[in-house]
C-alpha positions as a printed Julia matrix, in Angstrom:
811×3 Matrix{Float64}:
 146.82  114.41  144.15
 149.44  113.08  147.0
 149.77  109.77  148.75
 151.49  108.68  152.02
 153.06  105.02  152.28
 149.98  103.56  154.1
 149.32  100.47  152.11
 146.32  100.87  151.07
 146.62  104.43  149.42
 147.72  105.58  146.08
 151.27  105.19  144.73
 153.14  107.47  143.37
 153.0   109.67  146.68
 153.16  113.63  146.1
 153.45  113.27  142.52
 151.15  115.87  140.65
 147.99  113.84  139.03
 145.09  115.1   136.9
 142.9   116.02  139.76
 145.23  118.64  140.79
 144.31  120.11  138.12
 140.13  120.54  139.01
 139.12  123.37  140.25
 137.28  121.44  142.88
 139.24  120.06  146.12
 139.13  116.25  145.88
 139.9   113.54  148.33
 140.0   109.15  147.78
 138.65  107.04  150.58
 139.48  103.47  150.38
 136.71  100.91  151.7
 137.42  101.41  155.27
 136.52  105.62  155.16
 140.57  106.44  155.63
 141.26  109.38  153.62
 144.12  107.76  150.67
 144.11  110.71  148.25
 144.23  114.11  149.07
 144.77  117.52  146.05
 146.62  120.59  146.03
 143.17  122.03  145.66
 141.94  120.43  148.9
 145.08  121.1   151.17
 144.32  125.02  149.98
 140.33  124.57  150.65
 141.27  123.71  153.8
 145.23  124.04  154.96
 145.56  120.59  156.13
 148.53  119.17  153.97
 148.39  115.46  152.67
 151.04  113.94  155.42
 148.41  115.64  158.28
 145.48  113.86  156.99
 146.11  110.44  154.3
 145.62  106.96  156.14
 143.15  109.29  158.8
 139.22  108.84  158.63
 137.15  111.65  156.39
 135.11  111.54  159.4
 137.56  113.61  161.07
 137.4   116.48  159.05
 133.78  117.38  160.17
 133.2   120.14  161.33
 129.96  118.32  162.74
 130.76  114.63  163.94
 127.07  113.83  163.4
 127.55  114.31  160.02
 127.94  111.18  157.74
 130.45  111.57  154.91
 131.0   108.52  153.6
 129.19  107.98  150.43
 127.41  110.84  150.59
 126.48  113.46  148.37
 125.4   117.02  149.4
 126.57  119.98  151.2
 128.28  119.03  154.38
 130.71  121.71  156.61
 134.33  120.57  157.4
 136.85  122.02  159.46
 140.17  123.83  158.27
 143.67  123.39  160.4
 142.99  126.92  162.16
 139.92  125.94  163.38
 137.13  127.43  161.74
 134.54  125.21  159.67
 133.96  125.57  155.6
 130.41  125.25  153.76
 131.5   123.05  150.7
 129.61  120.92  148.15
 130.21  117.49  147.82
 129.77  115.11  145.21
 131.16  111.59  145.82
 131.65  108.42  142.86
 131.66  104.9   143.29
 135.64  103.87  142.04
 136.98  100.45  142.14
 140.5   100.02  142.78
 142.29   97.03  140.15
 141.46   94.29  142.73
 138.39   94.89  142.9
 137.71   96.79  146.03
 135.05   99.64  146.56
 136.49  103.22  146.83
 135.32  107.03  146.28
 136.12  109.88  145.02
 135.52  112.85  146.66
 135.23  116.43  144.73
 134.34  119.63  147.09
 133.64  123.29  146.21
 134.31  125.97  148.52
 130.41  127.14  148.11
 131.28  130.2   150.33
 133.41  131.86  147.99
 130.36  131.44  144.76
 128.88  134.84  144.75
 124.99  133.48  144.92
 125.8   131.23  148.19
 124.17  133.44  149.74
 121.22  132.94  148.1
 120.84  129.07  148.52
 123.88  127.47  149.65
 122.63  123.82  149.11
 122.31  124.48  145.02
 125.01  123.18  143.66
 125.58  120.59  146.23
 122.3   118.7   145.07
 122.81  120.04  141.65
 126.02  118.07  141.01
 124.52  114.72  143.0
 121.24  114.42  141.08
 121.83  116.73  138.21
 120.41  114.98  135.05
 122.35  116.06  132.52
 125.7   114.29  132.48
 128.95  116.6   133.49
 132.76  116.07  132.48
 135.88  117.63  133.09
 138.49  117.78  130.55
 142.04  118.73  130.46
 143.86  120.93  128.49
 144.98  117.85  126.34
 140.51  117.15  126.16
 141.4   113.92  128.03
 138.79  113.19  130.6
 139.9   114.38  134.29
 136.08  113.95  136.24
 132.95  113.02  134.9
 129.06  112.46  137.47
 127.09  109.53  137.03
 124.7   110.17  134.98
 127.41  110.96  132.35
 128.61  107.35  133.1
 124.97  105.81  132.85
 124.4   107.99  129.91
 127.27  106.29  128.16
 127.8   103.08  129.8
 131.65  104.12  130.45
 132.45  105.29  134.1
 135.75  107.2   135.04
 137.79  104.28  135.51
 137.39  103.29  132.31
 138.03  106.59  130.96
 139.88  108.61  132.85
 143.26  110.12  130.89
 141.72  108.99  127.64
 139.86  111.51  125.0
 135.99  111.43  123.35
 137.17  109.39  120.48
 138.69  106.99  122.05
 135.86  106.29  124.63
 133.31  106.5   122.32
 134.93  105.8   119.09
 131.56  105.57  117.18
 130.13  108.96  118.6
 130.66  111.28  115.89
 134.05  111.82  118.25
 135.47  114.13  115.15
 132.19  116.84  115.49
 132.8   116.81  119.14
 136.34  116.79  119.58
 136.05  119.66  117.52
 134.08  121.93  119.44
 135.28  121.28  122.94
 139.54  122.25  120.59
 137.11  125.17  119.77
 136.09  126.08  123.02
 139.63  125.17  124.66
 140.88  128.13  122.14
 138.98  130.78  122.16
 137.2   130.75  124.86
 133.43  130.95  123.4
 131.07  128.43  124.75
 129.22  126.27  122.54
 125.6   125.42  123.41
 123.16  122.59  122.44
 125.58  120.9   119.94
 123.84  117.65  118.77
 125.35  114.85  117.61
 124.62  110.84  116.99
 126.06  107.87  117.15
 125.86  104.48  118.84
 127.26  103.33  122.48
 129.37  100.55  122.97
 126.33   98.93  125.5
 123.97   99.56  122.89
 125.24   99.26  119.33
 122.02   98.19  117.57
 120.05  101.85  118.51
 121.1   105.04  116.78
 121.66  107.89  119.84
 121.16  111.6   119.58
 122.83  113.88  122.41
 122.84  117.72  123.03
 125.54  118.9   124.71
 127.26  122.48  126.13
 130.95  123.23  126.53
 132.66  125.55  128.34
 136.06  126.68  128.72
 137.45  126.41  132.8
 140.0   129.54  133.89
 141.39  129.99  137.13
 140.99  133.43  139.15
 144.5   133.99  137.07
 143.28  133.52  134.0
 145.3   130.25  133.43
 143.21  127.39  131.33
 142.27  124.61  133.39
 140.06  122.85  131.05
 136.8   122.61  129.31
 133.25  121.5   131.18
 131.24  119.87  128.88
 127.68  119.01  129.91
 125.03  115.98  127.79
 122.05  114.8   127.72
 120.39  111.95  125.56
 117.73  113.67  123.16
 117.56  110.31  121.45
 113.3   110.22  122.19
 113.45  113.76  121.71
 115.01  113.86  118.16
 112.54  110.79  117.44
 109.86  112.64  118.08
 111.24  115.69  115.98
 112.28  113.93  113.59
 108.18  112.69  113.14
 106.9   115.63  113.51
 109.03  117.41  110.95
 108.15  114.43  108.64
 104.41  114.61  108.7
 104.73  118.55  108.31
 106.81  118.39  105.38
 104.48  116.02  103.85
 102.02  118.5   103.96
 103.82  120.77  101.41
 105.57  118.14   99.53
 102.9   115.16   98.42
 100.5   116.19   96.77
 101.41  118.77   94.7
  99.45  117.46   91.4
  96.69  115.06   90.56
  98.98  113.02   89.23
  99.35  109.12   90.53
 102.95  108.45   89.36
 103.92  111.99   90.9
 102.23  111.9    94.08
 103.94  108.5    94.54
 107.36  109.46   94.05
 106.8   112.64   96.09
 106.26  109.8    98.76
 109.14  107.7    98.37
 111.06  110.85   98.12
 110.28  112.46  101.09
 110.8   109.43  103.29
 113.88  108.07  101.91
 117.03  108.46  103.81
 114.8   110.63  106.2
 112.8   107.25  107.76
 113.45  104.15  105.28
 116.34  103.09  103.79
 114.33  101.84  100.87
 110.01  103.01   99.86
 108.37  101.43   97.03
 104.42  102.04   96.57
 101.94   99.64   94.68
  98.18  101.07   93.42
  96.13   98.3    92.11
  95.81   98.76   88.04
  91.89  100.13   88.62
  93.01  103.05   90.47
  95.28  103.92   87.33
  91.87  103.84   85.33
  89.8   106.09   87.08
  87.63  103.47   88.59
  87.49  102.86   92.66
  88.46   99.04   93.64
  86.97   96.59   94.7
  87.39   95.25   98.4
  91.07   93.62   98.28
  91.55   89.39   98.76
  95.16   87.5    98.03
  94.5    87.89   94.56
  94.64   91.48   94.15
  98.09   91.48   94.5
  98.69   90.37   90.74
  97.03   94.4    89.71
  99.21   95.95   91.51
 101.4    97.93   89.64
 104.8    99.49   90.61
 104.25  103.54   90.95
 107.53  104.78   92.57
 110.53  103.39   94.2
 113.3   105.21   95.63
 116.92  103.72   97.11
 119.42  105.62   99.59
 122.36  103.21   98.17
 123.78  102.65   95.09
 121.57  100.81   93.17
 117.93   99.06   93.99
 116.32   96.66   96.54
 113.96   96.28   94.33
 115.61   95.48   91.01
 113.28   92.73   89.9
 110.12   95.29   89.86
 110.35   97.72   86.86
 108.63  101.11   86.58
 104.51  100.68   85.66
 105.08   96.27   86.47
 103.57   94.43   88.19
 106.08   93.35   91.69
 104.68   90.06   91.72
 105.05   89.15   95.29
 104.72   86.12   96.71
 101.21   84.91   98.54
 102.61   84.73  102.06
 104.17   87.99  101.67
 103.91   90.61  103.93
 102.91   92.87  101.28
 100.21   90.76  100.07
  98.87   89.85  103.6
  98.78   93.65  104.19
  96.59   94.1   100.82
  94.37   91.12  101.46
  94.18   92.56  105.77
  94.21   96.14  104.77
  96.16   96.4   108.49
 100.4    97.35  108.22
 102.47   94.74  108.92
 105.83   95.52  111.12
 108.82   92.65  110.79
 111.08   94.55  112.9
 114.19   92.33  112.44
 114.2    90.18  110.16
 115.24   86.14  110.23
 115.13   83.14  108.14
 111.66   82.35  109.79
 110.08   86.48  109.07
 111.83   85.78  105.71
 110.65   82.38  104.47
 108.09   84.09  102.13
 111.55   84.41   99.88
 111.48   81.16   99.2
 108.78   81.6    96.94
 110.85   84.37   94.89
 114.42   83.28   94.07
 115.36   86.63   92.88
 114.19   88.41   95.21
 115.44   86.59   97.76
 119.19   87.39   95.98
 118.32   90.71   95.78
 117.0    90.96   99.29
 119.98   89.16  101.2
 122.21   91.38   99.5
 120.96   94.45  100.39
 121.32   92.7   104.14
 118.04   93.65  104.92
 117.1    94.18  109.06
 113.17   95.71  109.57
 110.11   95.64  106.95
 106.86   97.31  107.32
 103.94   97.05  104.66
 101.7    99.41  105.04
  98.03   99.44  103.33
  97.43  102.74  101.02
  93.64  103.48  101.78
  91.8   106.21  101.02
  88.24  106.49  102.81
  88.11  103.17  103.92
  89.14  101.81  100.3
  92.28   99.96   99.75
  94.45  101.21   96.76
  97.13   99.5    97.03
 100.39   99.23   99.16
 103.4   100.62  100.2
 106.45   98.77  101.37
 109.37  100.26  104.0
 112.73   98.66  104.53
 115.35   99.21  106.73
 118.98   97.85  106.17
 122.13   96.71  108.17
 123.52   99.54  109.81
 119.74  101.33  110.29
 117.75  101.17  113.52
 114.56   98.49  112.76
 111.52  100.27  112.89
 109.51  100.35  115.76
 105.94  101.19  116.8
 106.24  104.77  116.72
 107.63  104.53  112.55
 104.15  102.3   111.98
 101.8   105.02  113.34
 104.42  107.52  111.31
 104.42  105.76  107.85
 100.38  104.93  108.66
 100.21  108.55  108.48
 102.08  109.37  105.79
 100.43  106.81  103.19
  96.7   108.21  104.56
  98.03  111.68  103.48
  99.4   110.27  100.45
  96.65  107.91   99.87
  93.7   111.07   99.75
  95.9   113.15   97.1
  96.35  109.36   95.37
  92.42  109.07   95.47
  92.11  112.39   94.61
  94.34  111.63   91.31
  91.68  108.79   90.95
  88.72  110.96   90.44
  90.36  113.65   88.91
  91.17  110.77   86.23
  88.12  109.63   86.08
  86.73  113.28   85.26
  89.45  114.77   83.11
  88.89  110.81   81.09
  85.28  111.95   80.85
  85.81  115.37   80.32
  88.82  114.64   76.86
  86.18  111.8    75.47
  83.56  114.56   75.59
  86.14  117.78   74.21
  87.36  114.83   71.28
  84.03  113.84   70.39
  83.24  117.12   70.08
  86.07  118.08   68.23
  86.38  117.19   63.71
  87.18  113.94   63.56
  87.92  114.25   59.85
  88.18  117.51   57.66
  86.25  117.42   54.58
  87.69  116.93   51.61
  87.44  120.65   49.41
  88.63  121.18   46.31
  88.82  124.75   46.39
  91.19  124.41   49.5
  94.46  122.35   50.97
  93.86  121.89   54.08
  95.9   121.3    57.38
  95.52  121.22   60.43
  97.33  120.46   64.65
  95.24  120.73   67.7
  97.74  120.44   71.18
  95.74  120.31   74.56
  97.92  122.13   77.08
 100.0   120.29   79.96
  98.45  122.1    82.67
  94.51  120.92   82.43
  94.82  117.54   81.03
  94.56  118.43   77.64
  90.78  119.34   77.87
  90.24  122.53   76.69
  87.89  124.98   74.39
  89.88  125.9    71.35
  88.3   124.71   68.55
  88.25  124.23   64.35
  86.42  123.67   61.71
  86.02  123.48   57.42
  82.91  123.99   55.96
  81.95  122.8    52.61
  79.57  125.73   51.28
  77.4   126.01   48.17
  78.87  127.5    45.64
  81.58  125.54   45.78
  82.72  128.22   48.72
  84.58  126.88   51.56
  84.2   128.25   55.2
  87.39  128.22   57.56
  86.01  128.5    61.58
  89.0   128.61   64.73
  87.4   129.48   67.73
  88.61  129.29   71.87
  85.98  129.61   74.35
  87.62  130.27   77.47
  88.79  127.69   80.76
  89.57  123.99   80.39
  87.53  121.13   82.03
  84.29  119.98   80.99
  82.28  123.39   80.99
  85.08  124.1    78.36
  84.46  121.62   76.19
  80.58  121.71   76.21
  80.14  124.95   75.57
  83.03  124.41   72.87
  80.5   121.75   71.44
  78.07  123.93   71.3
  79.29  127.6    69.74
  81.0   124.72   67.34
  77.34  123.28   66.65
  76.04  126.38   66.13
  78.12  128.04   63.4
  77.48  124.56   61.73
  73.81  125.33   61.6
  73.82  129.07   60.72
  77.14  128.25   58.15
  73.9   126.12   56.32
  72.15  128.93   56.34
  74.64  131.16   54.35
  74.86  133.74   56.05
  77.89  136.57   55.81
  80.48  135.96   57.76
  79.02  139.6    60.1
  75.87  138.57   60.14
  76.43  134.92   61.12
  78.81  136.63   64.57
  76.1   138.71   65.47
  74.08  135.71   65.77
  76.35  133.68   67.15
  76.53  136.64   69.88
  72.85  136.25   70.65
  73.36  132.53   71.1
  75.36  133.26   73.69
  73.45  136.1    75.6
  70.7   133.6    75.1
  72.71  130.48   77.32
  73.91  133.39   79.78
  70.25  134.21   80.44
  69.4   130.45   80.84
  71.91  129.7    83.17
  71.57  132.63   85.52
  67.66  132.01   85.23
  68.35  128.53   86.43
  70.11  129.99   89.35
  73.27  128.65   88.45
  76.76  130.22   87.62
  77.44  131.96   84.26
  81.27  131.68   84.78
  81.29  128.35   84.76
  81.04  125.28   87.17
  79.91  125.53   91.15
  82.96  125.73   92.96
  85.43  125.28   90.08
  86.16  128.95   89.32
  86.07  127.65   85.58
  84.35  130.34   83.24
  81.3   128.6    81.03
  79.7   130.19   77.38
  77.98  133.42   78.34
  79.91  135.12   80.89
  81.32  138.15   78.98
  84.54  138.86   77.12
  84.83  134.45   77.44
  84.25  132.96   73.78
  86.07  134.53   70.51
  85.44  132.97   66.97
  86.77  133.76   63.45
  84.69  132.71   60.49
  86.41  133.03   57.43
  84.36  132.7    53.31
  86.48  131.22   50.4
  84.9   131.98   47.21
  86.95  129.72   44.53
  84.86  131.73   41.85
  86.22  134.96   42.35
  89.29  134.14   44.79
  87.11  136.29   47.08
  88.04  135.97   50.91
  85.31  137.38   53.5
  86.08  136.77   57.24
  85.05  138.78   60.13
  86.39  137.78   64.0
  84.73  138.21   67.38
  87.69  138.93   69.66
  89.95  136.77   67.77
  93.6   137.28   66.67
  93.58  138.43   62.76
  95.07  135.31   60.56
  98.44  135.62   59.28
  99.36  135.68   54.93
 101.64  134.4    53.34
 101.89  135.74   50.23
 103.25  133.87   46.43
 106.26  136.72   46.82
 107.56  135.86   50.42
 105.4   138.5    52.05
 104.12  137.86   54.94
 101.7   139.49   56.96
  98.03  139.56   58.73
  95.33  140.13   57.46
  93.7   144.25   58.26
  90.73  143.11   59.54
  88.45  144.59   61.63
  88.19  143.74   65.61
  85.14  142.61   66.73
  83.52  142.39   70.1
  84.11  138.87   72.24
  80.88  136.42   72.08
  78.5   137.23   74.94
  78.95  141.37   75.23
  75.67  142.18   72.41
  74.84  145.73   71.47
  77.69  146.27   68.96
  78.06  145.41   65.36
  80.61  143.08   63.68
  82.71  144.11   60.99
  83.81  141.8    57.83
  86.36  142.51   55.03
  87.14  141.5    52.0
  90.49  140.46   49.7
  91.44  138.68   46.85
  93.16  135.55   47.68
  95.63  135.28   45.09
  96.8   131.84   43.98
 100.12  130.13   45.82
  99.11  132.45   48.72
  99.25  130.5    52.93
  96.11  131.75   55.06
  97.16  131.02   58.94
  94.22  130.67   61.59
  95.27  129.73   64.74
  94.18  130.83   68.57
  95.72  133.04   70.59
  97.85  130.2    72.88
 100.18  129.93   70.2
 100.55  133.76   70.69
 101.08  133.55   74.34
 103.27  130.16   74.58
 106.41  131.59   72.5
 106.71  135.35   74.81
 104.84  137.34   77.1
 105.94  139.88   74.77
 102.72  140.58   72.07
 104.57  142.35   69.59
 107.87  140.04   69.67
 105.26  137.22   69.56
 104.02  138.37   66.55
 106.81  139.0    64.86
 108.13  135.21   65.76
 104.97  134.35   64.08
 105.4   135.76   60.73
 109.28  134.84   60.16
 108.15  131.41   61.12
 106.07  131.06   58.38
 108.0   132.86   55.89
 110.28  130.42   56.8
 108.48  127.43   56.47
 109.32  124.81   54.8
 106.99  123.94   51.39
 103.9   121.88   52.05
 101.04  122.78   54.15
 101.76  119.46   56.92
 105.53  121.08   57.26
 104.43  124.33   57.26
 102.1   123.46   60.38
 104.73  121.35   61.79
 107.38  123.99   61.65
 104.82  126.85   62.91
 104.96  124.92   66.03
 108.63  123.83   66.3
 109.15  127.68   66.73
 106.85  128.72   68.12
 106.03  126.66   71.66
 108.25  125.7    74.13
 108.59  121.95   75.99
 105.48  122.6    78.14
 102.8   123.94   76.26
 100.1   125.52   79.69
  97.05  126.04   77.04
  95.88  124.64   74.49
  96.35  125.5    70.35
  94.43  124.92   67.18
  96.45  125.8    64.33
  94.5   125.68   60.64
  96.65  126.11   57.0
  94.77  126.85   53.98
  95.72  127.5    50.69
  93.2   128.14   47.81
  92.47  126.38   44.75
  90.77  128.4    41.77
  88.36  127.5    39.76
  89.64  126.83   36.01
  88.15  128.61   33.03
  87.01  125.37   31.92
  85.1   124.4    35.35
  83.04  127.44   34.9
  80.08  128.98   32.81
  78.13  132.32   33.54
  75.09  132.71   30.69
  73.22  136.29   31.05
  69.28  135.74   30.76
  66.83  137.64   29.99
  63.11  137.8    31.43
  61.38  135.89   29.01
  60.07  132.85   29.1
  61.43  131.57   25.9
  64.9   132.0    27.25
  64.27  128.82   29.79
  64.52  126.29   26.27
  67.37  127.94   25.37
  69.13  127.55   28.55
  68.39  124.38   28.59
  70.15  123.87   25.2
  73.26  125.45   26.54
  73.55  123.7    29.6
  72.97  120.48   27.44
  75.9   121.02   25.5
  78.38  122.0    28.09
  77.87  119.24   30.15
  78.26  117.46   26.38
  81.66  119.29   26.52
  82.27  118.58   30.56
  81.9   114.56   29.8
  79.22  114.71   31.79
  76.36  113.77   29.63
  74.48  111.43   31.89
  73.05  114.03   33.88
  72.08  115.84   31.05
  68.16  115.35   31.69
  68.12  115.83   35.75
  70.4   118.81   34.84
  67.89  119.95   31.77
  64.95  119.34   34.48
  66.46  121.46   37.4
  67.9   124.6    35.17
  64.06  124.88   33.52
  62.19  124.71   36.93
  65.67  127.39   38.42
  65.48  129.75   35.23
  61.1   129.52   34.82
  60.89  130.48   38.74
  62.95  133.12   38.38
  62.01  134.83   35.15
  57.88  134.06   36.99
  58.96  135.72   40.9
  62.61  137.24   40.19
  63.72  140.35   38.72
  66.54  141.26   36.53
  69.28  140.91   36.49
  68.96  136.6    35.93
  72.14  134.83   35.29
  73.01  131.22   35.22
  75.9   129.59   36.77
  77.41  125.96   36.03
  79.97  125.14   38.03
  82.14  121.37   37.51
  84.27  120.45   41.08
  84.16  116.98   42.62
  79.86  117.64   41.8
  78.29  119.68   39.86
  76.55  122.67   40.35
  73.79  124.5    39.61
  72.99  128.0    40.41
  70.32  130.79   39.36
  70.66  134.1    40.2
  67.78  137.12   40.4
  67.55  140.38   41.75
  64.5   139.47   44.27
  64.98  138.61   47.79
  62.07  136.68   47.7
  62.92  133.68   49.35
  61.0   130.14   47.02
  59.2   127.66   49.83
  59.15  124.12   49.11
  55.42  122.77   49.88
  53.34  119.45   48.12
  50.79  119.99   46.22
  47.52  118.48   46.07
  47.17  116.24   43.18
  44.22  118.57   41.26
  46.88  121.22   41.48
  48.04  122.09   37.69
  51.58  124.05   40.05
  53.92  124.04   42.83
  55.8   120.72   41.97
  58.28  122.69   40.84
  60.94  123.19   43.92
  59.74  119.82   44.88
  60.97  118.11   42.02
  64.32  119.56   42.24
  64.8   118.97   45.79
  64.09  114.88   44.23
  66.83  115.4    41.56
  69.43  116.91   43.16
  71.82  115.46   45.95
  70.84  118.74   48.19
  69.68  122.59   47.41
  69.26  125.88   49.04
  68.9   129.83   48.85
  71.76  132.23   49.74
  71.56  136.16   49.63
  73.66  138.38   48.08
  73.86  142.12   48.04
  72.06  142.34   45.33
  69.58  139.6    45.72
  69.61  135.78   46.09
  70.65  132.51   44.39
  68.97  129.28   44.77
  72.01  126.31   43.85
  71.71  123.07   43.26
  73.85  120.51   43.71
  74.55  117.04   42.18
  77.11  113.94   43.11
  79.72  113.7    39.79
């Protein structure tokens, strides 16, 4: 800018000023409207040297004297020295000199030279004067040369304070590193920058964070000389806050409520809002909610039932260190959290002060902690779902963050409301899950019966992914003749349907086992039961596949129930078993050989029309039989063959003792997370010793009855059981007499001494005796009634060669 010696003109006449680098012509007017500054670009535009115009009124340069130039921004026509007129766009900016007198900076652009001027000769002038965007021009040293009034208002700093200074010098708290880096990149590369967002605080509004968006463009002259950088920006703080809030709401749909665990859901909420919304967040739920119960109307006293579920801080440490997870937060009665819980409405303390924090006086520990963290703003929001308050959420901002606003309260209520629905679903699930788990545990064996014929150990592991409610089960059932039945089964699906179906099947197996049916026949009867249940459900209009709308299969659907049934006889050391779609058991022999039992595969229960086959093999003393559900194999690896090999090798390397073997099998086969429930049953035989078993072959002669009584009396004396001789003689006499009178050869009598004294009479007929009550005038018909009175239990079982009538007495 060049100046004359006029007393009101700027100093250093003829010196080059930063204005000379502007692509627009620039001039400065004093308070009287006289020209006191004239740039080289202005001289080039209008042809007037500075000496001719400085000190003269600016209106003399107007092509039309009727126009007003002072303080006017827009499009005007100016007189060139050669007498022609130039159409220029003018922007006027108010300045102030050191003495406080007003001056005007005029920037003019030759609109006729712009290629778009013929289309709209007034656009640029109006844009420069009234643009809603802040515009600035910086030189090659990134120092301010010019800015419009919009940018001055936006930043609260005008041109006099910015002129000749860099962005970081003027706005040190507004991300200067980011802005100046992009400005220099634009200056060096010539590549424009669009929609750069940066955040910070303005000197005129230090308590609130502002967000700006700007674009940058390098300025070059016609010869390619770099003149500087122009940037245009606008304050998008409100738009940015709305975008952040919408982003939180959008993310909440995907990040909150991924499980039905209240602890996980609470943690998901605080992890979502910290640090994007608050510096600290905590969520406390009423204790009844954690038990699956619906809480009653909240009161001030309800705060004692609060339990901390989750908390998170954006800074190292925790402002709520006085409250551990799972414990009661212990809020004072006058605290915003207790009042929020009792009133059921959100409470906001936007700018905390000594009065609003008076409640901390009732809690010195929390007071020390909160004050050390420079608490600035606090908000408590009730956790409400379906009109019922379940707890309270706490949000805190500390010094350095913007205080909460009314819009933040609405956002917090929406986020907490979404979490509350998920928490209420988790509460309902907890209630239903506890019911199903109670049912399942009541249907599983509480203790296994003591069976002298077998040493057994078992494990049952519920699956993690379905709340521990599945359809796997196991059983050990004492049978007649010192025999023992081993059962493992699996009902597909999870939840209360699977547990109820499992209970039905387990009860049915017990009932059929009491009938002493062979394994293949027992499974056939069990298959018929499943088919009947399917027909009953279909006839009732239900879904055979499970509970409506849950997708859970239930008993009756084909291929959904499996079972393995085995019977071990310690007298013969034979094990007979059959399976319905179940995996075969593993067998560890005394010599170390380990293999799967060669057992025919039968169809799953519920298929019908297909037969079941049984297999019989000797189970030597010292062998280990491992029965398990397919969950044990499914967790080890997705390759069934590799899983089978791993099971056999793990069983072979297991430590001695069945309990140790169970632990080793589970440790070697299972990952940290169990998806499906698992039933494992290990059995080791204890065959009868020779002195525990006596057998006699009897002829079909009534005289054999007395001889049988005498032999039994002698054996009982040898076993030290003479006190049972009288009742045993009566039982043997009645059973042998019936076999001789109504049965067929061959006839055998067997005594077994174990935990009970067992008397068995075998004959070759399949006619079943029937217990009846004889009349007082009848001469016979009282034999089996007498046996039933003398024995602890008695019954009949059928074999391939005939039948066995047995009676058992307590020793």
